[in-house]
Structures are given as C-alpha cells and as structure tokens.
Coordinates of C-alpha atoms in Angstrom, one line a residue:
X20 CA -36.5 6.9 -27.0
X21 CA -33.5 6.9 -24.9
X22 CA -34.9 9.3 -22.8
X23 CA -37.8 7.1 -22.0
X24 CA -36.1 4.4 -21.5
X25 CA -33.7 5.6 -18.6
X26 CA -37.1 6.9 -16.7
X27 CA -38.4 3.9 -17.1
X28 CA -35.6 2.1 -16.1
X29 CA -34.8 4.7 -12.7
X30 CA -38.7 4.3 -11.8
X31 CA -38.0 0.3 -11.7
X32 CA -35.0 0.8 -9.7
X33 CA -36.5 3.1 -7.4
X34 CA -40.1 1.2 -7.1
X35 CA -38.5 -2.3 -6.2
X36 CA -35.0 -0.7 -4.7
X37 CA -32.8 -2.7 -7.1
X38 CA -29.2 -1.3 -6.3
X39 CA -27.7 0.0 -9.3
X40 CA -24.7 2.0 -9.3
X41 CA -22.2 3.8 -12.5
X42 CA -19.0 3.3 -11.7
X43 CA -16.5 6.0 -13.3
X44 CA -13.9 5.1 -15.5
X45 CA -10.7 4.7 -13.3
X46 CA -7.2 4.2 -14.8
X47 CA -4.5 2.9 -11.8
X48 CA -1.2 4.1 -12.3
X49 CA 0.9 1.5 -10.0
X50 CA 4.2 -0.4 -9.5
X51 CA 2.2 -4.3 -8.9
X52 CA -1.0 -4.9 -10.1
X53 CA -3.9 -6.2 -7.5
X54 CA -2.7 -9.2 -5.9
X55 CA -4.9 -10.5 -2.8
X56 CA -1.7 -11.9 -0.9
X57 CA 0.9 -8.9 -1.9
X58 CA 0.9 -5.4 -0.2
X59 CA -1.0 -4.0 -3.6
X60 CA -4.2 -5.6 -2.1
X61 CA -3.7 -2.2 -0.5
X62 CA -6.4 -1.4 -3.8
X63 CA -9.2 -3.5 -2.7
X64 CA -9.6 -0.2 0.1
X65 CA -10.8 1.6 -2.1
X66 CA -12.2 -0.3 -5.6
X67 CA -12.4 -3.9 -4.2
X68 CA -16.5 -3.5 -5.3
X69 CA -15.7 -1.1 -8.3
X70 CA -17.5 -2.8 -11.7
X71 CA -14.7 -5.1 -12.9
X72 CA -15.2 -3.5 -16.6
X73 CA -14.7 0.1 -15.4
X74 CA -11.2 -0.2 -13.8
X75 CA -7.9 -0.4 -16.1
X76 CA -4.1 -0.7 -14.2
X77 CA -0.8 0.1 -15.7
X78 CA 2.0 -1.7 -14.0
X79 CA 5.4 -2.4 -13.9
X80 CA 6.4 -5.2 -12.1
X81 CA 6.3 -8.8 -13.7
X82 CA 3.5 -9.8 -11.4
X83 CA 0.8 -12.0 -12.7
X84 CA -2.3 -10.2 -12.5
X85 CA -5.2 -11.8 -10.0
X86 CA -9.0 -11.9 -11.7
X87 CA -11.6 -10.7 -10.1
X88 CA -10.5 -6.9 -9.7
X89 CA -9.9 -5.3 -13.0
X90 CA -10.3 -6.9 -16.5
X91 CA -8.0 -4.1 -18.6
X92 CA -4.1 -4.3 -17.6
X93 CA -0.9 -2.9 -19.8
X94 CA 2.5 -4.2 -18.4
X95 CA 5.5 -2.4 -19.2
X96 CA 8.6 -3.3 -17.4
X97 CA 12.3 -2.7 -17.0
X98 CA 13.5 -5.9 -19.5
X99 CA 10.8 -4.6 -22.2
X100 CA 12.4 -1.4 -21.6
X101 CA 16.3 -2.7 -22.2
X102 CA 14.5 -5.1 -25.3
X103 CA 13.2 -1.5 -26.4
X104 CA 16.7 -0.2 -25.6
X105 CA 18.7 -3.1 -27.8
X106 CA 16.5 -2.5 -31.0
X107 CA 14.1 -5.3 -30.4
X108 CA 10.5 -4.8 -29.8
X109 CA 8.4 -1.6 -28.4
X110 CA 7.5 -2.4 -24.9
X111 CA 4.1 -3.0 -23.4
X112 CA 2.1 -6.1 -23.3
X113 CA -1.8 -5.5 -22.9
X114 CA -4.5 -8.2 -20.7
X115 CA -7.3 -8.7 -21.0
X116 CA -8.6 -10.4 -17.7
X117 CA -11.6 -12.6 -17.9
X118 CA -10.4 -15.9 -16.7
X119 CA -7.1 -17.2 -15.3
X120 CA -6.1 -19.3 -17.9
X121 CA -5.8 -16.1 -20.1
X122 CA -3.4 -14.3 -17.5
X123 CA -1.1 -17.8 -17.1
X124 CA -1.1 -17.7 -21.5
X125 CA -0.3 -14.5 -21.7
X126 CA 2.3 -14.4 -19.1
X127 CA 5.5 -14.6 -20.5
X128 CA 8.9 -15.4 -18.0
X129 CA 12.2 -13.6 -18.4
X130 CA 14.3 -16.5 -20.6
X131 CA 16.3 -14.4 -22.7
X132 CA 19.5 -13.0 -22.4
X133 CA 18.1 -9.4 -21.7
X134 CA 16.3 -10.4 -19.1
X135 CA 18.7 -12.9 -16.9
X136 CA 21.1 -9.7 -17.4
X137 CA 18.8 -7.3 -15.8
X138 CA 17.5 -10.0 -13.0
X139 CA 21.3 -10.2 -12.3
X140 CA 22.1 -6.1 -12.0
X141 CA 18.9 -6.3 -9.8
X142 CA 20.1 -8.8 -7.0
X143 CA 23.6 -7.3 -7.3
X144 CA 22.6 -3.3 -7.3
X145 CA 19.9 -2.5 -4.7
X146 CA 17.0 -1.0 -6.7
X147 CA 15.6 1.3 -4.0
X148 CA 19.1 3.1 -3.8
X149 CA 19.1 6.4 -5.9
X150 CA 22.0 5.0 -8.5
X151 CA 19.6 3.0 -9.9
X152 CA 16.5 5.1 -10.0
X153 CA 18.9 7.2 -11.8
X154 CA 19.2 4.4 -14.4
X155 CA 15.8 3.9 -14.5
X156 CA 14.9 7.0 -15.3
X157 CA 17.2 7.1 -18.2
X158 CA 16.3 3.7 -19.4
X159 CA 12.1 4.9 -19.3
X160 CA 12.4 7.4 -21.7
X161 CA 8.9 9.0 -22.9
X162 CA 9.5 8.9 -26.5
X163 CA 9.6 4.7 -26.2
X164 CA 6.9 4.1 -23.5
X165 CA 4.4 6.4 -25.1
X166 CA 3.9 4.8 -28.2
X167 CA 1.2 4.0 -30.3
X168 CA 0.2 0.6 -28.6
X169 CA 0.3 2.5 -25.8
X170 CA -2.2 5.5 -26.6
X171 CA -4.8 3.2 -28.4
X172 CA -5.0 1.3 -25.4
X173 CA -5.4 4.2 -22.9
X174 CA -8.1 5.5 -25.9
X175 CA -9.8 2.3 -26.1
X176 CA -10.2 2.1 -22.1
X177 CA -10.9 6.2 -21.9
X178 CA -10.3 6.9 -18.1
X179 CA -12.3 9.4 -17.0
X180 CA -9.8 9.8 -14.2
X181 CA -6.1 8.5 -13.0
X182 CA -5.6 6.9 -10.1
X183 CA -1.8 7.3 -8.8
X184 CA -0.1 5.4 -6.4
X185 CA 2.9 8.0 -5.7
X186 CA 5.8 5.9 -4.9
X187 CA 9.4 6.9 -4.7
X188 CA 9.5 6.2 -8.6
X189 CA 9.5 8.6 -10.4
X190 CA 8.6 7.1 -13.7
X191 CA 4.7 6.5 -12.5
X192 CA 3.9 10.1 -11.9
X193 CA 5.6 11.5 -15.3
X194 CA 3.4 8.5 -17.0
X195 CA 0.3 9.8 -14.7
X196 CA 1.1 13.5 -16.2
X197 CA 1.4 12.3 -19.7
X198 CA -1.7 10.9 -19.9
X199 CA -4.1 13.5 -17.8
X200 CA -2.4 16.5 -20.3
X201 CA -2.7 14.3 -23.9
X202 CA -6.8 13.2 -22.2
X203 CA -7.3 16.2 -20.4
X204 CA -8.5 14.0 -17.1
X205 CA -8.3 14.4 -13.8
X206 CA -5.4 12.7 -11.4
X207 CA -6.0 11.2 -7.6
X208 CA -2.9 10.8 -6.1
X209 CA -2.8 8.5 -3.5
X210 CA 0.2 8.7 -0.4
X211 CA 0.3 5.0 1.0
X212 CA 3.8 6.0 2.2
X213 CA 6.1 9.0 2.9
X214 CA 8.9 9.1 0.7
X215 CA 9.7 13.0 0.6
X216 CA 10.6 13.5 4.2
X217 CA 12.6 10.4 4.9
X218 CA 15.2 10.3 1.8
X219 CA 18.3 10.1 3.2
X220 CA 21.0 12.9 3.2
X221 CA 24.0 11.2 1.9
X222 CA 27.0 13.6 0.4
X223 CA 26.7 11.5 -3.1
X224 CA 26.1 12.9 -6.4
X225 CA 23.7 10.4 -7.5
X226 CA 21.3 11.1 -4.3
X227 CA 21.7 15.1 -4.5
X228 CA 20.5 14.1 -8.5
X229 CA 17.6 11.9 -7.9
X230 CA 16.4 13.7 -4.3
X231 CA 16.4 17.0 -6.7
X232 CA 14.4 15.0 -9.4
X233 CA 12.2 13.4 -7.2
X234 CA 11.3 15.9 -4.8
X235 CA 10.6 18.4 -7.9
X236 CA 8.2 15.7 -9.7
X237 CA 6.1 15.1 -6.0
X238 CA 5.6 18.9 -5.6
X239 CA 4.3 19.3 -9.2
X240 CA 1.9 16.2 -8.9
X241 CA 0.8 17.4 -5.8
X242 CA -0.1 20.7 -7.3
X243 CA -1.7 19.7 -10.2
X244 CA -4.0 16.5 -8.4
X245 CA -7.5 17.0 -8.9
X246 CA -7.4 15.3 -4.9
X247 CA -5.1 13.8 -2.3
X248 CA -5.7 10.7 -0.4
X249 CA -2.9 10.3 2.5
X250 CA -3.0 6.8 4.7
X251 CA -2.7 8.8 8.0
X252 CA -3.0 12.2 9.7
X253 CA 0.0 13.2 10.4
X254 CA 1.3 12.6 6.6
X255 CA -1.9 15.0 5.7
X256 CA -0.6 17.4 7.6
X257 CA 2.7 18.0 6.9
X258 CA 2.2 17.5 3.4
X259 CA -0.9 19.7 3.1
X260 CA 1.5 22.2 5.1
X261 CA 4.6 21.7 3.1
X262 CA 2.6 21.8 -0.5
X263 CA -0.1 23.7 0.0
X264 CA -2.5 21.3 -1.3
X265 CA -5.8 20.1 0.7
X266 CA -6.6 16.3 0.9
X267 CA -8.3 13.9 2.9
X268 CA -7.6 10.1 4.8
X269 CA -8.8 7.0 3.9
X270 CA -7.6 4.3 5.6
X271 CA -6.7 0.5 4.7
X272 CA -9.6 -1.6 4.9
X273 CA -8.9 -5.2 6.2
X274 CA -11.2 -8.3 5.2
X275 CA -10.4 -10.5 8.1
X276 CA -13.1 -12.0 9.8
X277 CA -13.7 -10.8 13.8
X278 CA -13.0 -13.8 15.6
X279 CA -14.2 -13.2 19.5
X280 CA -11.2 -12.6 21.9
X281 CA -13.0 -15.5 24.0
X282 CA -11.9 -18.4 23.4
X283 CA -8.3 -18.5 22.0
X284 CA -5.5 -19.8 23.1
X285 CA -4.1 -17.9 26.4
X286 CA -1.8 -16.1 26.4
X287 CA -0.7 -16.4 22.8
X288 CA 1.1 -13.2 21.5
X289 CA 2.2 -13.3 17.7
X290 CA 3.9 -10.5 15.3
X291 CA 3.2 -10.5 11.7
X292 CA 4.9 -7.8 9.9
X293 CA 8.0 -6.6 8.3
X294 CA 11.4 -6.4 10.4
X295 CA 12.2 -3.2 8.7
X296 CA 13.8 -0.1 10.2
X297 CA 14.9 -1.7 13.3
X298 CA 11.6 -3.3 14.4
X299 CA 13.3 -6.3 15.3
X300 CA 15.4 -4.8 17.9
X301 CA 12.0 -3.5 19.6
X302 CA 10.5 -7.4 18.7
X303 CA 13.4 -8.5 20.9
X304 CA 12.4 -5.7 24.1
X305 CA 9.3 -7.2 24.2
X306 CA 10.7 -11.0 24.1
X307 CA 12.5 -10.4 26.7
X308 CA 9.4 -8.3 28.4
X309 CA 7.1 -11.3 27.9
X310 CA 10.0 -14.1 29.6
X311 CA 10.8 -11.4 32.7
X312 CA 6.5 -11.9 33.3
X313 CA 6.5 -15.7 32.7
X314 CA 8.8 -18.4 31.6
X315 CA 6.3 -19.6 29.8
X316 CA 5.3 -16.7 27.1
X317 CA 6.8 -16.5 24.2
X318 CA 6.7 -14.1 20.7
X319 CA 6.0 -15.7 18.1
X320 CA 7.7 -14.0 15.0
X321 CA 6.4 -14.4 11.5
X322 CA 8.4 -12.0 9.4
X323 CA 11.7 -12.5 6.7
X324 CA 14.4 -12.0 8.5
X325 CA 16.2 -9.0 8.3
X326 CA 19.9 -8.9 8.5
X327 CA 22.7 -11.1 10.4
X328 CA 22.4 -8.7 13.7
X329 CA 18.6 -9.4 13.7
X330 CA 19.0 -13.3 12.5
X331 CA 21.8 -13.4 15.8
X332 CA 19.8 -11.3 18.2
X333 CA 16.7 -13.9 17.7
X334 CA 18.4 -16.6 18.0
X335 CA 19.5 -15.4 21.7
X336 CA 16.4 -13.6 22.8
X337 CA 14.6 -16.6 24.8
X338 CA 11.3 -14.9 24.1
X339 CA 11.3 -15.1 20.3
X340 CA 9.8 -18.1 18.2
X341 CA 10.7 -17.3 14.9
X342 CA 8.5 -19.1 12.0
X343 CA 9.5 -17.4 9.1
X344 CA 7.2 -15.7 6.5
X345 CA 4.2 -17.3 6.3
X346 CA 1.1 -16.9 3.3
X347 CA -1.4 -14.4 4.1
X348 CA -4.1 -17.5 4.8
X349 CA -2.2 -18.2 7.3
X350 CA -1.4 -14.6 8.7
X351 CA -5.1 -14.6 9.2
X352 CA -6.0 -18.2 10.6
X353 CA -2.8 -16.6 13.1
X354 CA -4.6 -13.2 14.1
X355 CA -7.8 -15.3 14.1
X356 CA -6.3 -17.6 17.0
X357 CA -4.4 -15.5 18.9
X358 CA -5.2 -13.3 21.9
X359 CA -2.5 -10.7 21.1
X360 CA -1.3 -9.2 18.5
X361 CA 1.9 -7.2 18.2
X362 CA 3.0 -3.6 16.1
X363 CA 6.1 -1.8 17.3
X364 CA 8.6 0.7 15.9
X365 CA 12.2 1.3 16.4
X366 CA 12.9 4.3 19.2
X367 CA 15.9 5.0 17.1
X368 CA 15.9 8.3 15.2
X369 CA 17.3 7.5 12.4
X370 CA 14.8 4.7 12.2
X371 CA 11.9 7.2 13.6
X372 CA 12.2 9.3 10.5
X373 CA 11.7 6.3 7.5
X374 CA 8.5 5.7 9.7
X375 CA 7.4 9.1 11.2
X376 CA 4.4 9.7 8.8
X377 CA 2.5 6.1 7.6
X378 CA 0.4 3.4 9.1
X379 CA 1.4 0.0 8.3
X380 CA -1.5 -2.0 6.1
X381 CA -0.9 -4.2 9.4
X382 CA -2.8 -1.6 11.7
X383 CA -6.4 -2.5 9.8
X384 CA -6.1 -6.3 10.2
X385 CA -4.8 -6.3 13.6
X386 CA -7.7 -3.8 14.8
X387 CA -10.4 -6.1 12.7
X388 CA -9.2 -9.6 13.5
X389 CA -10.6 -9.4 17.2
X390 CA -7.4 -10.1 18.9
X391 CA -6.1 -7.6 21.5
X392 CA -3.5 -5.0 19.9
X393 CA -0.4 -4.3 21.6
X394 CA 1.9 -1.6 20.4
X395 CA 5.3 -0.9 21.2
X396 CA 7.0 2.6 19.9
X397 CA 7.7 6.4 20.3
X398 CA 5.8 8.6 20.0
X399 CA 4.9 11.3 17.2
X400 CA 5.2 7.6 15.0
X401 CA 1.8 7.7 12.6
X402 CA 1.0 4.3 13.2
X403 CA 1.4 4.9 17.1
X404 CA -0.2 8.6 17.5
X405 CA -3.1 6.5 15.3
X406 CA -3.1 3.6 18.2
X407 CA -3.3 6.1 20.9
X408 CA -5.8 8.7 20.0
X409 CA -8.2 5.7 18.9
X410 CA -7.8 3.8 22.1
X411 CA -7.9 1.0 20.3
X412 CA -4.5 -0.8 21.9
X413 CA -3.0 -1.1 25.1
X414 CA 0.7 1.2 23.7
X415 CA 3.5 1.0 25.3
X416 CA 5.8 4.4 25.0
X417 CA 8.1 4.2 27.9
X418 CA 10.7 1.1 27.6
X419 CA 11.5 0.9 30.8
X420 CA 7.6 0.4 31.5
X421 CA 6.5 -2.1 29.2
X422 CA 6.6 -5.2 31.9
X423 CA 4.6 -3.8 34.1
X424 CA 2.2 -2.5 30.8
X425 CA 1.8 -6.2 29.5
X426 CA 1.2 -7.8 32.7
X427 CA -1.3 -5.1 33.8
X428 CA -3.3 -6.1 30.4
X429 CA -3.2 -9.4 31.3
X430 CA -4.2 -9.3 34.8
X431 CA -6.6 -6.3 34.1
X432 CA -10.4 -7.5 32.4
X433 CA -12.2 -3.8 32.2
X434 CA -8.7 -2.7 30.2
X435 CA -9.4 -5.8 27.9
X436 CA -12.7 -4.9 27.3
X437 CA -12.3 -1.3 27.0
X438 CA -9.8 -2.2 24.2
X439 CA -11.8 -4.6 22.5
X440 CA -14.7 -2.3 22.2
X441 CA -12.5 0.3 20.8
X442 CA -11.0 -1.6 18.4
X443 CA -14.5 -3.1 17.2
X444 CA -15.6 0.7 16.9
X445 CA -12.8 2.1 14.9
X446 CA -12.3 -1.0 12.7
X447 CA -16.0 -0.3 11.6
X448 CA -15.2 3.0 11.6
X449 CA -12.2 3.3 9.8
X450 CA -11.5 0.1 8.1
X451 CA -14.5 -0.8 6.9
X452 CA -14.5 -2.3 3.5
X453 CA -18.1 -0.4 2.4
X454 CA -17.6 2.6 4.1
X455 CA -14.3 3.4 2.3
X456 CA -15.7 2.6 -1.4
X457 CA -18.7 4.1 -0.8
X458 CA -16.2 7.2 0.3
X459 CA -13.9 6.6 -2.7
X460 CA -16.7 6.3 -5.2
X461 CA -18.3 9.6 -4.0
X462 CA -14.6 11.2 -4.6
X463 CA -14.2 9.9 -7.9
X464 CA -17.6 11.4 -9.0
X465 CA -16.9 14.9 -7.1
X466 CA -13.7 15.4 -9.3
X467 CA -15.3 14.4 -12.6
X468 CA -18.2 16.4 -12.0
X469 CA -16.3 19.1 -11.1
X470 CA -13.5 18.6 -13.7
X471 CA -17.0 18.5 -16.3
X472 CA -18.0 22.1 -14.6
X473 CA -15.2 23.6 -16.6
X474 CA -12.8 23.8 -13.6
X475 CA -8.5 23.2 -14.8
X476 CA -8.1 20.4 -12.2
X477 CA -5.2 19.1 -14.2

C-alpha cells in the first residue's frame, strides 16, 4: 500500500512538476544560534531554504533564537554549567520554535548570583585568551553535559548527520564527536575561520596547554569528518595540505538586493566592517588617500571602535566620518546608496597572519549590493587574493599607489564597468543564495548515502 502510494505520489509530482524535495536530518553544532542580524546568519548560506522541521542547533551562547530557521534548539551555556558545577540543576534548556512568543517565554536572563558572577569574570578576563578556554574546558566536563535530557533530545530529533562549526572552542567539536560515535552519524565540519595557523606563540603555560589541546582536537576532527567546507581557497589548501583531508568551498551567500551603480550619490565611499587586526590604520591610509584627491570626499566609517590609538587616529584623519555601529537594515540601505564600498587589511605581519586564510562574510554583500568594491591590502590575504583573481574590485596593493588607484576609478568608466560586470558575475556565481543550498543539500545527501553504503565515515 505504501508502495503504491509513493508511485502515485512521484507520478503527480513529475506530471504537474510540483517541487518536492526531502530534506536530511541535520543537527548544527555552533557557538550562537541563527540570528538574521549577527555573524551566525553565516547559516542561512547553506540551510536558509532547508525544511524548518528537519534542522536542530545546539548552542551555547545566551542568544535568543530567531523563528523562521530551525524549530528544535538545546541551549547549554557557561552559567548552567557553574549552576551544574554548585550542585543546582543539570544544564540544558530545550526550544521548541514555532512562534516568537514561545522563544521570549522560554527565555530566561541571568538574575542569579551564579550568573552576575560569571558575567563579571567575563568582562574582566578576556574570553578569547587561552586562560579561560582552559577554564572552560574544565568547567564542560562530558559526564555533566551529556546527560540524559541531553541524549533523549538528540534521540528524539535523530540527525542523520552533524553539522560543525569548528571554532577555536574546543568544547563544540568534543560535543560533535560524542554524538557522531554514541549515533554512529556522519560530521560536516565547516572552517568559517582559520584558527590553527594564527594562535599566537606566547612563552605561557596556559597557551603551550590550550594550543596543544586545541590543535590536537582540530586534526582529529578533521580526520574523522565525513566532509570539509573551508570559506576560501587558500584556507583549503593549506589545510587540505597540512591534514591530509580533501574538502571543498562554499562561499557566504548575501541577501542584499542589487541596487544599480547609476544613480547614487557621487562619490559616496562607506566602510562597514570590523576594525579588527589593524584595519583601522589601513581605514585611515585611504582617508587620507580620498582628501589628497578632493577636499570634498570623505570615508564614512561604520564600525565599533577599536582601541584608544584607533578612537585618536580618527579623530585626526580629516577623511574619516565615523558613525558608529549601525543595525544590519541599515548596513544595507548604506551599501544600497553608496557608489563605493570599502574592505582593507592591515599590511602589518603580525596582523597578516590572524587574516592570512578567511574571507570576511563582508566580501558577499559588498560584491551583491551593486556598489563598486574597493579593496585595500597585501597580498597572499584570502579575502584580497579572492578580490583579485575574480576581478571583481578595483585592489589596491601598493600603498604608495593607492591615490592615483582611486582617482583613476573615478575618472575611468570602462574600469567601472568592467568591475561591475564582474562583480554581478561572481556574486551569482559564488554567493548566490540557491546555488549554495542546492550545493549543500547535494553534500548532505552524498555523505549519508555513502555513510548508508557501509563506508566508516566517522
């Protein structure tokens, strides 16, 4: 009867060419759930049209879950942990997504003493510094996290496959393990970042301890990964080098609207990004670039601000506007009105190696939003190799040169539309929002097949 019924049902879909698709089981293993105005919208690249029902997400951040992408989340965070810790209850707090109301209800703020205590070690000891990993580590025990709450929910959901996000946490890939060796599933790790290469090689005890800990977890996850999915070439190759593993790219996808170049505001150049590893000091090269062509152009700047040297180095470049952070609404109504948009990277080394092998989530929306890219940076930079292999930015690799660069953009229309073409090409190309899932999907389904064919992928 069931038999009959599926033919009949795939001759219906095929006769009237109704689109009907199975979506695997996916469990995500990350830090923040999806969240359409934080970095984690990152996720929407590759599930943003995965069936709601067929996605789960362990987190661990006390982010309030967005509906619309997933309907299964389990939270576990550092204060449940402690609460664990001080004898009070096992951690983990399960949602169950299928209005907004329900996530606000069950989300519940850190009032107690336990959790003002940890919020204040937090602001006072940096929590990317290898001291407090180390902490972590101690304080995310298995024998608490893995608990019975835990297991029925991960049985109740049954993933066919993990999803990683492999962060410089360590705690997300043991959890990732755990699960694949107790379910006997299949792990995608995904590389939105290097980490490996670019942990810095202070004489301490407590980074010799977590760099050991660390870089020993990555090359066993690596090694047992059903598939890799790196954010750029360059971090597929020297980590398909270094490891010995195979992999492929897949790009951020951006959602922003192509707005044509025509008809902006002239002249109108705008950053939106972070200020991180010394971008600001390139931010205030091309300031000063942009007033040497005209008194009259400006940078505006729509970033945090950094530290007190960038803060004071603003303030006196006459070719920085800074705004502040701004929501992502209006970071793209900005890339939507102006007629160019700005990426650089430090030329420092030291800076140069934290962003050697990534592409900022910045390159897909700046290529997609119609605007013309400029990029300022070194190369053998991901994000810049990316820029000038595509052709899809006017970059700028010689300091001493970038005046005459700008001004040659500016004063040059076949270079403007050369770019603009480019960028049109490879943001359909690479960033495109179906492309990507459809690529995704097809991965997901390769692994489980093969994983069903009897092959030890875990």
């Amino acid at each position: 009867m069931v038999e009959i019924l599926q033919e009949n049902l795939s001759y219906i879909i095929e006769k009237f060419g109704i689109k009907y698709m199975k979506f695997p089981r996916v469990l995500i293993i990350s830090p923040e759930p999806y969240i359409e105005s934080s970095t984690s919208r990152y996720l929407s690249s590759f599930f943003g049209q995965w069936d709601e029902n067929a996605i789960a997400q362990f987190y661990t951040t006390r982010s309030l879950p967005t509906s619309g992408f997933c309907r299964y989340y389990y939270r576990i965070t550092d204060e449940d942990m402690l609460n664990n810790l001080l004898g009070k209850v096992a951690p983990g707090q399960i949602f169950s997504i299928f209005e907004k109301s329900t996530v606000e209800k069950n989300h519940n703020l850190p009032n107690n003493k336990e959790g003002k205590l940890l919020i204040w070690v937090k602001r006072r000891l940096n929590t990317k510094t290898p001291l407090f990993q180390l902490i972590r580590l101690v304080l995310w025990r298995e024998k608490y996290w893995n608990n019975k709450k835990f297991k029925k929910w991960i049985d109740d959901f049954s993933p066919e496959l993990l999803f990683l996000d492999l962060g410089p946490d360590n705690r997300l890939a043991k959890i990732a393990i755990s699960i694949s060796q107790r379910k006997n599933i299949p792990i995608i790790t995904f590389l939105p970042d290097d980490f490996y290469f670019k942990i810095k090689n202070y004489f301490s005890p407590f980074t010799v301890i977590y760099s050991y800990l660390f870089k020993r977890t990555t090359k066993y996850i690596l090694s047992v990964s059903a598939y890799n999915i790196f954010s750029c070439n360059m971090m597929k190759e020297i980590y398909c080098k270094k490891f010995k593993c195979s992999g492929d790219v897949l790009y951020f996808i951006s959602n922003i609207k192509r707005v044509p170049w025509e008809g902006r505001k002239n002249n109108t150049f705008s950053y939106l990004g972070s200020l991180e590893y010394g971008r600001w000091k390139s931010l205030v090269k091309v300031g000063n670039a942009l007033q040497e062509i005209s008194k009259d152009f400006y940078l505006d700047v729509f970033s945090n601000i950094e530290n007190r040297k960038c803060k004071l180095a603003f303030e006196r470049c006459r070719g920085i506007k800074f705004h502040g952070r701004i929501p992502y609404s209006k970071v793209i109504e900005t890339m939507q009105t102006s007629q160019f948009v700005i990426h650089v990277e430090d030329f420092d080394s030291k800076n140069k190696k934290h962003t050697k092998y990534s592409l900022s989530t910045k390159i897909a929306d700046c290529l997609t939003c119609g605007a013309i890219t400029i990029a300022f940076g070194p190369k053998d930079i991901g994000s810049i190799d990316y820029l000038i292999d595509t052709g899809a930015a006017l970059v700028c690799i010689n300091e001493n040169k970038i005046n005459s660069d700008i001004l040659n953009l500016i004063n040059n229309n076949e270079l403007r539309n050369k770019i603009i073409c480019n960028s049109l090409r490879i943001s359909k190309k690479n960033h495109s929002a179906d492309i990507n899932q459809e690529n995704m999907r097809e991965i997901c389904e390769s692994v489980i097949k093969n994983r069903y064919s009897g092959k030890n992928l875990t």
